[in-house]
Every structure is written in C-alpha cells, then in structure tokens.
Short mmCIF file of C-alpha atoms and ligand atoms in Angstrom, two decimals:
data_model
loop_
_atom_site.label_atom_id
_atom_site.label_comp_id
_atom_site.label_asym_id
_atom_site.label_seq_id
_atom_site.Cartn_x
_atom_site.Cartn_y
_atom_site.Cartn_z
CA UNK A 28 105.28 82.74 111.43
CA UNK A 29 106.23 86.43 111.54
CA UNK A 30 104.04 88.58 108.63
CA UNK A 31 105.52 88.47 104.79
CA UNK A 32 108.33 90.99 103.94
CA UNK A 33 107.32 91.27 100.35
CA UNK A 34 109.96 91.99 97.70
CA UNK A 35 108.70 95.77 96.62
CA UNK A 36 105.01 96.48 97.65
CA UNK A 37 102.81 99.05 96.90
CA UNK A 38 103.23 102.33 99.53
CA UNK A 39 100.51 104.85 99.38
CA UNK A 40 101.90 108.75 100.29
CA UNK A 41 98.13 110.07 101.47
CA UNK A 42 96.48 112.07 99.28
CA UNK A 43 95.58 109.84 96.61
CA UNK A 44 92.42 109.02 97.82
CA UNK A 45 91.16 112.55 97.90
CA UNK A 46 91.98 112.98 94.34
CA UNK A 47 89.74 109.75 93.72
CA UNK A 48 87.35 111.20 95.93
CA UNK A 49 87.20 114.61 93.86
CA UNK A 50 86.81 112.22 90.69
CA UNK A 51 83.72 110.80 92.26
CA UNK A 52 82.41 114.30 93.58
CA UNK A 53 82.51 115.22 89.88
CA UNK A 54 81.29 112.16 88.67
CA UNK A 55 84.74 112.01 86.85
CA UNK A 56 84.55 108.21 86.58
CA UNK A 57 84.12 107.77 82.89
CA UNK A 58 87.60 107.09 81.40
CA UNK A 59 89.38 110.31 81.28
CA UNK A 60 88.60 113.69 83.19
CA UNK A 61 90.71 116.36 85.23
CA UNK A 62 93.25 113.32 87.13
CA UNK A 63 94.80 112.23 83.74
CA UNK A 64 95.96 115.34 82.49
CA UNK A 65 96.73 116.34 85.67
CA UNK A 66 98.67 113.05 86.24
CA UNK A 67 100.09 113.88 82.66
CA UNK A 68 101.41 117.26 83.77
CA UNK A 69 103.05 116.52 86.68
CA UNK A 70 105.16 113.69 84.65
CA UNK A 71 106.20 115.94 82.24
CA UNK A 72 107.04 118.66 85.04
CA UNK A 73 109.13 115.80 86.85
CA UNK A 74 110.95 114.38 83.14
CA UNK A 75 111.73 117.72 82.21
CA UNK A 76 113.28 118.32 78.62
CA UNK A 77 110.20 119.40 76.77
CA UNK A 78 108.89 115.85 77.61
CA UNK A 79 105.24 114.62 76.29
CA UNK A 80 103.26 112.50 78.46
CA UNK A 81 100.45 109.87 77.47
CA UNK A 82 99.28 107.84 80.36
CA UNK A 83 97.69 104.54 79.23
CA UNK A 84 96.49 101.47 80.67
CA UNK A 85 100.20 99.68 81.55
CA UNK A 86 103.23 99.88 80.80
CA UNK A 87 103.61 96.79 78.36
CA UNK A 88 101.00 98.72 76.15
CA UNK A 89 103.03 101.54 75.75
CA UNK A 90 105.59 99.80 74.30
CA UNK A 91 103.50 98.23 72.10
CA UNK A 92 102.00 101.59 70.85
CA UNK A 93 105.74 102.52 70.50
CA UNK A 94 106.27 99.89 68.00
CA UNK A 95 103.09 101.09 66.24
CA UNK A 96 104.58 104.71 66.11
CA UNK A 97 107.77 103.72 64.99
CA UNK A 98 106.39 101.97 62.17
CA UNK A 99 107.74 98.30 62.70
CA UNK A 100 105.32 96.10 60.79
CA UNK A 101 105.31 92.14 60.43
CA UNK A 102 108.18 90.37 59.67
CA UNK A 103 110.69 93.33 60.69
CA UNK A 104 113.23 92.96 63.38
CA UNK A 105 113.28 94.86 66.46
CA UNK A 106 116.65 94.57 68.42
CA UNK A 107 115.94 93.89 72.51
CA UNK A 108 117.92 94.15 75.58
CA UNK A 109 117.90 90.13 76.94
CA UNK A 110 118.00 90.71 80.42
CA UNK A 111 114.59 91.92 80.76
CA UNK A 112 111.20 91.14 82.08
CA UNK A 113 109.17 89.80 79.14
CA UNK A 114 106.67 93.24 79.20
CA UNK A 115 109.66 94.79 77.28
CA UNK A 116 109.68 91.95 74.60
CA UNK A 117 106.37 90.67 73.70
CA UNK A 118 105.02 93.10 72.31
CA UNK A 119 106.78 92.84 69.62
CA UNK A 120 105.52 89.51 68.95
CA UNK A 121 102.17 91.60 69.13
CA UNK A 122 103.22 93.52 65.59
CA UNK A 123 104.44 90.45 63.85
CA UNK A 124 107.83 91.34 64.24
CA UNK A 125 111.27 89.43 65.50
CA UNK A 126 112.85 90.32 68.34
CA UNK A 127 116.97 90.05 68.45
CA UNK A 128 118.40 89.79 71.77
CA UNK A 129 121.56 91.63 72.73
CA UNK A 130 123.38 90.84 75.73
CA UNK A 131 124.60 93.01 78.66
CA UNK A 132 127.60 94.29 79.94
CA UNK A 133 129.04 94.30 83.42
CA UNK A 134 129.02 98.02 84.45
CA UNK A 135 125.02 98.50 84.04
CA UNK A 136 123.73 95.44 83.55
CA UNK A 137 122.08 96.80 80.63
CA UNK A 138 122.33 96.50 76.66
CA UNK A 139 126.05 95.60 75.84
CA UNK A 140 127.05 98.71 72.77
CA UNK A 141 129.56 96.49 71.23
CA UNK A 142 126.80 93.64 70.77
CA UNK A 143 124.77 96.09 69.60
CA UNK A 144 126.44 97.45 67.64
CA UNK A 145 127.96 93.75 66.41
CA UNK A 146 124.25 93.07 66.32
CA UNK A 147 123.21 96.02 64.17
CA UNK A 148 125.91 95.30 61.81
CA UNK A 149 124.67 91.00 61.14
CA UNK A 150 121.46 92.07 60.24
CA UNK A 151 122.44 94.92 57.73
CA UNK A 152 124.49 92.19 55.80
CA UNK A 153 121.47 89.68 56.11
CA UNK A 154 119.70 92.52 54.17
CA UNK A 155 116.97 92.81 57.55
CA UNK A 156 118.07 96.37 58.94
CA UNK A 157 116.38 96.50 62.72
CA UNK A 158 113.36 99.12 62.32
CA UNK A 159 114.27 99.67 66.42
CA UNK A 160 116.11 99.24 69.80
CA UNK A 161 114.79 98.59 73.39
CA UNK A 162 116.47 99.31 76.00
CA UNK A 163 116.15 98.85 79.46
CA UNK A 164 117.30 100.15 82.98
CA UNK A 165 116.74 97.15 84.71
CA UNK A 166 116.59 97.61 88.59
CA UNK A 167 116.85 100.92 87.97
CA UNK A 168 120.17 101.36 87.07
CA UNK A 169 120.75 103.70 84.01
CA UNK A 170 122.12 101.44 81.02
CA UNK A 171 125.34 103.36 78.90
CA UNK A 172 123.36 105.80 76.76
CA UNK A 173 125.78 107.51 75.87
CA UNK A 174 127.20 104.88 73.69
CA UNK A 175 124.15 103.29 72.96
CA UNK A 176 121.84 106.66 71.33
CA UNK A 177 125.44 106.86 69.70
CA UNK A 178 125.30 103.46 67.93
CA UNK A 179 121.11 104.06 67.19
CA UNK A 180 121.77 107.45 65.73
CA UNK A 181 125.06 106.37 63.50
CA UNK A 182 122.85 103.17 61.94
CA UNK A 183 119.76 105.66 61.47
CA UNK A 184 117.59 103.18 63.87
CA UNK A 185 114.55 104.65 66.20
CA UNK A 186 115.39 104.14 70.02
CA UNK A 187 113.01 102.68 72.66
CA UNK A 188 113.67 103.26 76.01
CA UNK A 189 112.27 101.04 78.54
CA UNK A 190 112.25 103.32 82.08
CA UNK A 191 109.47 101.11 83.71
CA UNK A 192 111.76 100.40 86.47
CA UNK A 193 113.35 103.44 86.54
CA UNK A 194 111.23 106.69 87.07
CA UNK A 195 113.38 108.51 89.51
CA UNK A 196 116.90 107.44 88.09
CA UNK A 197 119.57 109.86 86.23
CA UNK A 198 122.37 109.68 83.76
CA UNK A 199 124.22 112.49 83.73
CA UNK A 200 121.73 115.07 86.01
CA UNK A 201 118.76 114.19 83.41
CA UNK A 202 115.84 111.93 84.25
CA UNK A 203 115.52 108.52 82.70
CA UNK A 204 112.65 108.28 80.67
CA UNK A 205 113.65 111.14 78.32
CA UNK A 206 116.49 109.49 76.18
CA UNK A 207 114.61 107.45 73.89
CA UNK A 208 113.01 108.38 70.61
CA UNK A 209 110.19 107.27 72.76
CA UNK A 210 109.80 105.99 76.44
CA UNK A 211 107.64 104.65 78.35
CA UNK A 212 106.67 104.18 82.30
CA UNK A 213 104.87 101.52 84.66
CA UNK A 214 102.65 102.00 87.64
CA UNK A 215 102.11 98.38 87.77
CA UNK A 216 102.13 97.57 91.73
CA UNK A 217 105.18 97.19 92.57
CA UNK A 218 106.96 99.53 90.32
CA UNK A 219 108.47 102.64 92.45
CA UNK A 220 104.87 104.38 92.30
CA UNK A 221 101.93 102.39 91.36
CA UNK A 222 97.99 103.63 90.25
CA UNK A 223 97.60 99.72 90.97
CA UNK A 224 98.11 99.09 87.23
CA UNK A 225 99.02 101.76 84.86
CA UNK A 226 102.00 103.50 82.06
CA UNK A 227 103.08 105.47 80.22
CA UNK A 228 104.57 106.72 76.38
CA UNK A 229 106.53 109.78 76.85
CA UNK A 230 107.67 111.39 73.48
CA UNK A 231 109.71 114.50 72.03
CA UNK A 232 106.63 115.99 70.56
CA UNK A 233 103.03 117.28 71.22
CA UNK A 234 102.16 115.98 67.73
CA UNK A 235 103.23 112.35 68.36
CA UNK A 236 101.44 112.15 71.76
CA UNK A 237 98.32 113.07 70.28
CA UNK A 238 98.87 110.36 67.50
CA UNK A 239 99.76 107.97 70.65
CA UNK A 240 96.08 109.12 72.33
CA UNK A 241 94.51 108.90 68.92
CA UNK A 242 95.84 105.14 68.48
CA UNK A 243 95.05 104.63 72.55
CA UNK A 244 91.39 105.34 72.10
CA UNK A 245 89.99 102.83 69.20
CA UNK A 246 91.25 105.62 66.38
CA UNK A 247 88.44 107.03 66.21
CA UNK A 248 88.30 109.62 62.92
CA UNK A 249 86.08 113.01 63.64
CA UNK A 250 82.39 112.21 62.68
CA UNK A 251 79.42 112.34 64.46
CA UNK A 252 79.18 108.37 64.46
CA UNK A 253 82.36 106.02 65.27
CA UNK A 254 84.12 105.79 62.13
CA UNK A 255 87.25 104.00 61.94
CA UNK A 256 90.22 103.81 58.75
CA UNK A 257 92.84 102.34 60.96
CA UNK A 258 92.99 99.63 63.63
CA UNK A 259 93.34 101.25 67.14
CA UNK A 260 93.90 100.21 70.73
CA UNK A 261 91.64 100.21 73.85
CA UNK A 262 94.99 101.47 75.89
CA UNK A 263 93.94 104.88 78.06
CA UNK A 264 94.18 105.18 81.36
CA UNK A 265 91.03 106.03 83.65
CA UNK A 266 90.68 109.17 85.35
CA UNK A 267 90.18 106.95 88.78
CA UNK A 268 93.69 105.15 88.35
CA UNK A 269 95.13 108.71 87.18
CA UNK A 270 94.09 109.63 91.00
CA UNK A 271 95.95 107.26 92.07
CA UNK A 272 99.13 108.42 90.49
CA UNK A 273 98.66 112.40 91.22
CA UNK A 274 98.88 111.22 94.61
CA UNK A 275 102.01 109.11 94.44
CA UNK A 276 103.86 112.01 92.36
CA UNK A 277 103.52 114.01 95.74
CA UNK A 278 106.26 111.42 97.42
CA UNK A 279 108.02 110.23 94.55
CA UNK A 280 111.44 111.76 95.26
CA UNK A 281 110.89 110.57 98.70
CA UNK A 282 110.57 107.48 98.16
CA UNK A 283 113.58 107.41 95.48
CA UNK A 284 115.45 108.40 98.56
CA UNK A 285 114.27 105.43 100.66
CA UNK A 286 115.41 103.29 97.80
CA UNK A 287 118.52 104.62 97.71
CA UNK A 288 119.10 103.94 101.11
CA UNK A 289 117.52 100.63 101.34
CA UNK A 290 120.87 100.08 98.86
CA UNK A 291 123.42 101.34 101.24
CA UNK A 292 121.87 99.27 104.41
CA UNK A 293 122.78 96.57 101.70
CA UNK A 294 126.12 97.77 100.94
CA UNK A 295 126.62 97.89 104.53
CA UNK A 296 125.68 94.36 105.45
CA UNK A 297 127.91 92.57 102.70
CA UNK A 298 130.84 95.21 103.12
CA UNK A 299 133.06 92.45 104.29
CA UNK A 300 132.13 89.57 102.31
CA UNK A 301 134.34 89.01 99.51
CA UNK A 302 131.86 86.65 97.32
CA UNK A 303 128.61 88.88 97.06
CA UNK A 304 128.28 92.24 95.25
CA UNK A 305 125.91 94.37 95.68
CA UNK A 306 125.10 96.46 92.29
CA UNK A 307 126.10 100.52 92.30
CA UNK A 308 126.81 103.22 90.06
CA UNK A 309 130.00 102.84 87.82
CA UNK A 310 130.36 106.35 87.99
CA UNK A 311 129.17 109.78 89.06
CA UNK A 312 127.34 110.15 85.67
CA UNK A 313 124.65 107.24 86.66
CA UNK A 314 122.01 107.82 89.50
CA UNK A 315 119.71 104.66 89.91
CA UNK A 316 116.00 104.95 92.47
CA UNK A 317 117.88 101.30 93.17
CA UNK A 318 113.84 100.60 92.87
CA UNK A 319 115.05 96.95 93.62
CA UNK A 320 118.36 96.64 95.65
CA UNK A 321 120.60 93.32 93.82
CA UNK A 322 123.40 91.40 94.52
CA UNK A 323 125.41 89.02 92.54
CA UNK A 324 127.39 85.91 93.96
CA UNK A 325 131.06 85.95 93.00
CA UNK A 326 131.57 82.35 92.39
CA UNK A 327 128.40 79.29 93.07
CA UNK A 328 129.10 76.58 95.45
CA UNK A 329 126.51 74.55 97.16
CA UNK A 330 126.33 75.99 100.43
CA UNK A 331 127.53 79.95 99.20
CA UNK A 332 124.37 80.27 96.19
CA UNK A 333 122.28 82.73 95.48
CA UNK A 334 119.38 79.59 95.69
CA UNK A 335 120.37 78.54 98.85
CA UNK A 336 120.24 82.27 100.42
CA UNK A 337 116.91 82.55 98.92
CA UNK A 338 115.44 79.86 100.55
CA UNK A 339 116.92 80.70 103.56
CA UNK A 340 115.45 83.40 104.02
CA UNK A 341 112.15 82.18 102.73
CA UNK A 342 112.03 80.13 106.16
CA UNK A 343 112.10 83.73 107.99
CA UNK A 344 109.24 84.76 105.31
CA UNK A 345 111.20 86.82 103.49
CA UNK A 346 110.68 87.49 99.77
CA UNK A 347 113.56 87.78 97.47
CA UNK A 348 113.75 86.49 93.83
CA UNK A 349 116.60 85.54 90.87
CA UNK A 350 117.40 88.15 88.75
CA UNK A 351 115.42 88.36 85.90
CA UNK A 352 115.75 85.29 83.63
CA UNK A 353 117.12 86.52 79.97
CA UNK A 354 114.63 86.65 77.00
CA UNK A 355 116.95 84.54 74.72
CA UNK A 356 116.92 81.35 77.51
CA UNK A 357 112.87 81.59 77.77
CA UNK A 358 111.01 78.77 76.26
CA UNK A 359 109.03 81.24 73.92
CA UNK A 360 111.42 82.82 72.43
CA UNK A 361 113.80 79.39 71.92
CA UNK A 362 114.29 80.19 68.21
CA UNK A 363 115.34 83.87 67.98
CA UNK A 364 118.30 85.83 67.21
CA UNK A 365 120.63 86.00 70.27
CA UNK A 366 124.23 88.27 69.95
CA UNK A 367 126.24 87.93 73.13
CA UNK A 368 128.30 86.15 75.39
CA UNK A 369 127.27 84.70 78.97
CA UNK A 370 126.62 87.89 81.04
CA UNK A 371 123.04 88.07 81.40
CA UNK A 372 122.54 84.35 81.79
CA UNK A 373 125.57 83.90 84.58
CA UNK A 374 124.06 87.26 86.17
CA UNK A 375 120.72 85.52 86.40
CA UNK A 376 122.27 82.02 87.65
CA UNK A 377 124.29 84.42 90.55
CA UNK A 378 121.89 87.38 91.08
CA UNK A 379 119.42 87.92 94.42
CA UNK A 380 116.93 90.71 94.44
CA UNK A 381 116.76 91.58 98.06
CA UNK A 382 113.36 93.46 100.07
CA UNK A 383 113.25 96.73 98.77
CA UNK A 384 110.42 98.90 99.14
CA UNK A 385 110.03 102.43 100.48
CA UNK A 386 107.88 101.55 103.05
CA UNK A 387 110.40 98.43 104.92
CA UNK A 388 109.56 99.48 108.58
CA UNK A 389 113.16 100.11 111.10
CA UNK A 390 111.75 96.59 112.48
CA UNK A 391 111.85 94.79 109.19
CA UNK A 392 115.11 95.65 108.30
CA UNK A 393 115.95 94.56 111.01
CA UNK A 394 114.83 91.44 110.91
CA UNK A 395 116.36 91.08 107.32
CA UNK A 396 119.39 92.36 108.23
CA UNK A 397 119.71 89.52 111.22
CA UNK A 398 118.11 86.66 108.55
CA UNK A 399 121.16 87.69 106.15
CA UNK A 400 123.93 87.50 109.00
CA UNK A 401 122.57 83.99 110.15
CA UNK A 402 123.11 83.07 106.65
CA UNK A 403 126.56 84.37 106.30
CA UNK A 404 127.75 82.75 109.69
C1 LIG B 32 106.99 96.20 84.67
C2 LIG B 32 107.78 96.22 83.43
C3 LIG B 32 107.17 96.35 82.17
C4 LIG B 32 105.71 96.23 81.94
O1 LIG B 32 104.93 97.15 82.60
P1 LIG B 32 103.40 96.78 82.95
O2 LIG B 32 102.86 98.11 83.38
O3 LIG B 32 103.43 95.77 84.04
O4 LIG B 32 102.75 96.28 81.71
C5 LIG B 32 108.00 96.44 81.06
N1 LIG B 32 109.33 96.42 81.16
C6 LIG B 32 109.94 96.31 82.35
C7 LIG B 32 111.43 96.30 82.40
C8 LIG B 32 109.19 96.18 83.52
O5 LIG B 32 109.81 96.01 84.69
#
C-alpha cells in the first residue's frame, strides 16, 4: 500500500523549533513567557483593525470564554450556525444555555440571514430574545457578513464569529477573524497553522482581552495569596505551544497560497463534469485560504455518490471525509430549536472534502489527481 494522503496535516515552516529552543534556553517553560505575547502580536499585526489577541489553550475554549464575556447565562438562547463542527456549539451547553440552529444558504455555505433573521424574530415573540450569534466560515469560505452584522446590529444581539477554519480568508480586503463582537482562532492540528493544539479570542478592545486573560487564568483577584470572587477557567496557552505558532506565522500567507491552489488543481480536474461542484467565491468581495478544498454532488445515484467516491479512493489510501454533519441532525442536540430548510443537511448527504494541505507533494497530487479520473471513467 502506497503511504496515507491525509486530509489536512500539520506542515511545519522551520523556525519553530528555535523559538521553542529559546523558551528552553530561558527556562521559559512555565505557562506564559516572551512566545505568547509574541505569538499575540504577530496575530494582531496579521488581523489588522485595532484587533486584540488572547491566545488560549484551543479554540473551543475561546468560544466558551466568549459566551462568558457576552454575558449568556443558563437558560438563555444562543442562536448557532448548523453546519458546523460541534467545537462551535457545545460550549454553549457548557453555560447552561440553548443553542438554536439556523440553516445555510447556497452562496457561502454559511448562516442563512433570512433564517436568521426569521429565527431572531420566533424567539422575540416567545419572549426568549437570543443573548448571541455564532457564526462560522466553514472551509474557509467567508459567510455573508454583510447581511448578517446587519441583522445582529438591527435586533441589538452580540456577534460571535467562528474563524477557526479561516485565518487567512477575506471579505471585502479585511481579514476574517475581525467581524465579530468577538472571534476566535484554532491551531488545533490540522487547522491552516497548528501549535499542535491551541486558539484564540480576538476582541475590539484592550480592556476586554485583559478580562478574557483574567477569566483564562483561574480569576485570580490581586492579593498576595490566591483569592478568588468569581469562577475562572484554566484556558492559557503555554509559552512552548506559543513557539510553535510564532513559527507558523512566518509561512502563513504561504501556505494560504498553497491552499488556494490546491482549489484550482480541483477546479481543474472536475471542469468538465457536469454533476460535481467544487465550492468558490460568489464574488470578488469573498477570499477563502480554501483551508479544505469541497465539492458537492449535483444529484446522488448509486454509482455517481459522494460515498462511493470516498471509498474509492480510500482503496488508493486516500483520506477524504463528508461534509460536516449539521448540529440540528446530531443525536445530542435531537431536541433543540432548528429554523431552516434542507441546505445544510442535503450539502452534507452530497459534499466530499478532498486532500488539502499545504504541504501535498507534486507526486501526491498526482496520484490523487489519477485516483479521481479512474473514478470518473
Ligand atoms: C476546529 C474548530 C473549532 C474548535 O477548535 P479547537 O481548537 O479544536 O477546540 C471550532 N469551530 C470550528 C468551525 C472548527 O473547525
């Protein structure tokens, strides 16, 4: 058997083992030191927009801490994006809170404004306003901001924006990850860049990220002793891991670029095959990393499925994977809220996400690329 093309694995750019080393030479290793604020800094430098940066221990935990900061409490509702992966959701099941799942549209793949907004609306009359919105740009791909910090910002409600898969993307020339009232980043392995395990809450405001690293380090009040008044979170991120990501912020953009073109050698092969998409921009305003590249089947038959190419090209050892299976259809969260049509669940019955990493070798894609024409003759 030829060796595993894996679906998006982690690529190292060089130096981020000499900014562990210098961590060690300074005996840097207890949780935070020079690499965290320096990891920190060059975030904010890349976000732009007089962006705050608080790097914690994953992404997941930074939403959670952005649930905390926006005040939703038990019992509250918390609107969510369904076609997600479940780090964007559970945590508010961590606060007490309901989540309400919104569909997506077609363009983005992302949060659908008229469900929103259809969604927003429901709950005002049930007399539960939503204390906040997720959103996501799933694969990448920026979701309609636009319209949806539109909807947020008529109804009063705080905005979450879920950029985990999307450091590197653009809506209209400015970075995702600085739309939300707060947003937050992974480095979990095989995110775009990776400190093995790692994220991030980016905010407006200096004050609010040290509230974030004040709840992110066991709240600890000043006093000699550890005194405590409110319930804090073990969530920072160590200055070894930071290393880690100083180094990968050296080759981001490059590897946004590799992304981008691991897309077009996909757009390429299925240029003449009328049943499979493969998911782009809807416009010049959107610029996705394409951190995973995705297609989506026309119509399902038996021998033309998204299943059947899958395991096709499973015999060749090649990874792929369904799209993302929506929140609403997931066993835990059978009972909640769910505004929407069929999108997100006939995009995950028809959707193939397709090798995509930065560092797929000439001879790789090649052997993908002549897996995926077998298939199609
Ligand atoms: C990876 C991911 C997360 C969670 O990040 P972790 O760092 O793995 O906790 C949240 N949301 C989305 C959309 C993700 O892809």
């Amino acid at each position: 058997m030829e060796e595993k093309i894996w679906l998006s694995s982690p690529h190292m750019g060089g130096n981020e083992l000499s900014y562990i080393q210098s961590a060690f030479d300074e005996n840097w290793i207890a949780p935070l030191g020079p690499n965290v604020f320096g990891f920190e800094k060059d975030l904010e430098d890349y976000l732009g927009e007089d962006s705050h940066v608080a790097c914690l221990s994953t992404g997941t935990g930074a939403i959670h801490l952005a649930l905390v900061l926006a005040g939703v409490q038990r019992d509250d509702e918390v609107i969510c994006q369904t076609f997600t992966f479940c780090g964007s959701s559970n945590p508010i099941a961590y606060v007490g809170a309901r989540p309400v799942f919104v569909d997506s549209e077609l363009d983005t793949w992302n949060m659908c404004p008229h469900h929103l907004e259809e969604a927003i609306k429901d709950r005002i009359k049930a007399g539960k306003k939503p204390k906040a919105v997720i959103i996501v740009h799933l694969y990448g791909m920026p979701a309609k901001i636009d319209e949806i910090t539109s909807v947020c910002k008529k109804y009063g409600i705080f905005l979450i924006e879920d950029a985990a898969e999307a450091l590197g993307s653009t809506y209209k020339g400015r970075a995702c990850g600085t739309f939300g009232d707060i947003s937050i980043l992974s480095f979990n392995g095989n995110k775009i860049i990776t400190t093995s395990g790692g994220g991030a809450l980016v905010c407006r405001d200096k004050a609010t990220k040290e509230r974030a690293i004040f709840l992110a380090t066991q709240a600890r009040d000043t006093a000699p002793h550890y005194q405590h008044s409110e319930i804090g979170y073990n969530y920072r991120m160590s200055n070894i891991v930071a290393g880690i990501g100083r180094g990968q912020m050296e080759i981001l953009n490059k590897h946004v670029n590799l992304r981008r073109k691991n897309n077009d050698f996909y757009t390429e092969i299925f240029s003449n095959i009328s049943y499979i998409e493969v998911l782009k921009e809807p416009s010049i305003d959107y610029s996705s990393n394409h951190w995973l590249s995705v297609i989506l089947f026309e119509k399902e038959d038996k021998v033309r499925s998204r299943e059947n190419l899958r395991i096709f090209l499973q015999n060749f050892n090649i990874e792929s994977r369904p799209l993302w299976k929506p929140m609403h259809l997931q066993p835990i969260y059978n009972d909640e809220k769910y505004y929407g049509d069929s999108n997100s669940s006939s995009l995950f019955e028809r959707g193939l996400c397709l090798p995509s990493g930065s560092n797929l070798t000439e001879n790789q894609l090649d052997r993908v690329k002549k897996a995926i024409d077998n298939w199609l003759s």
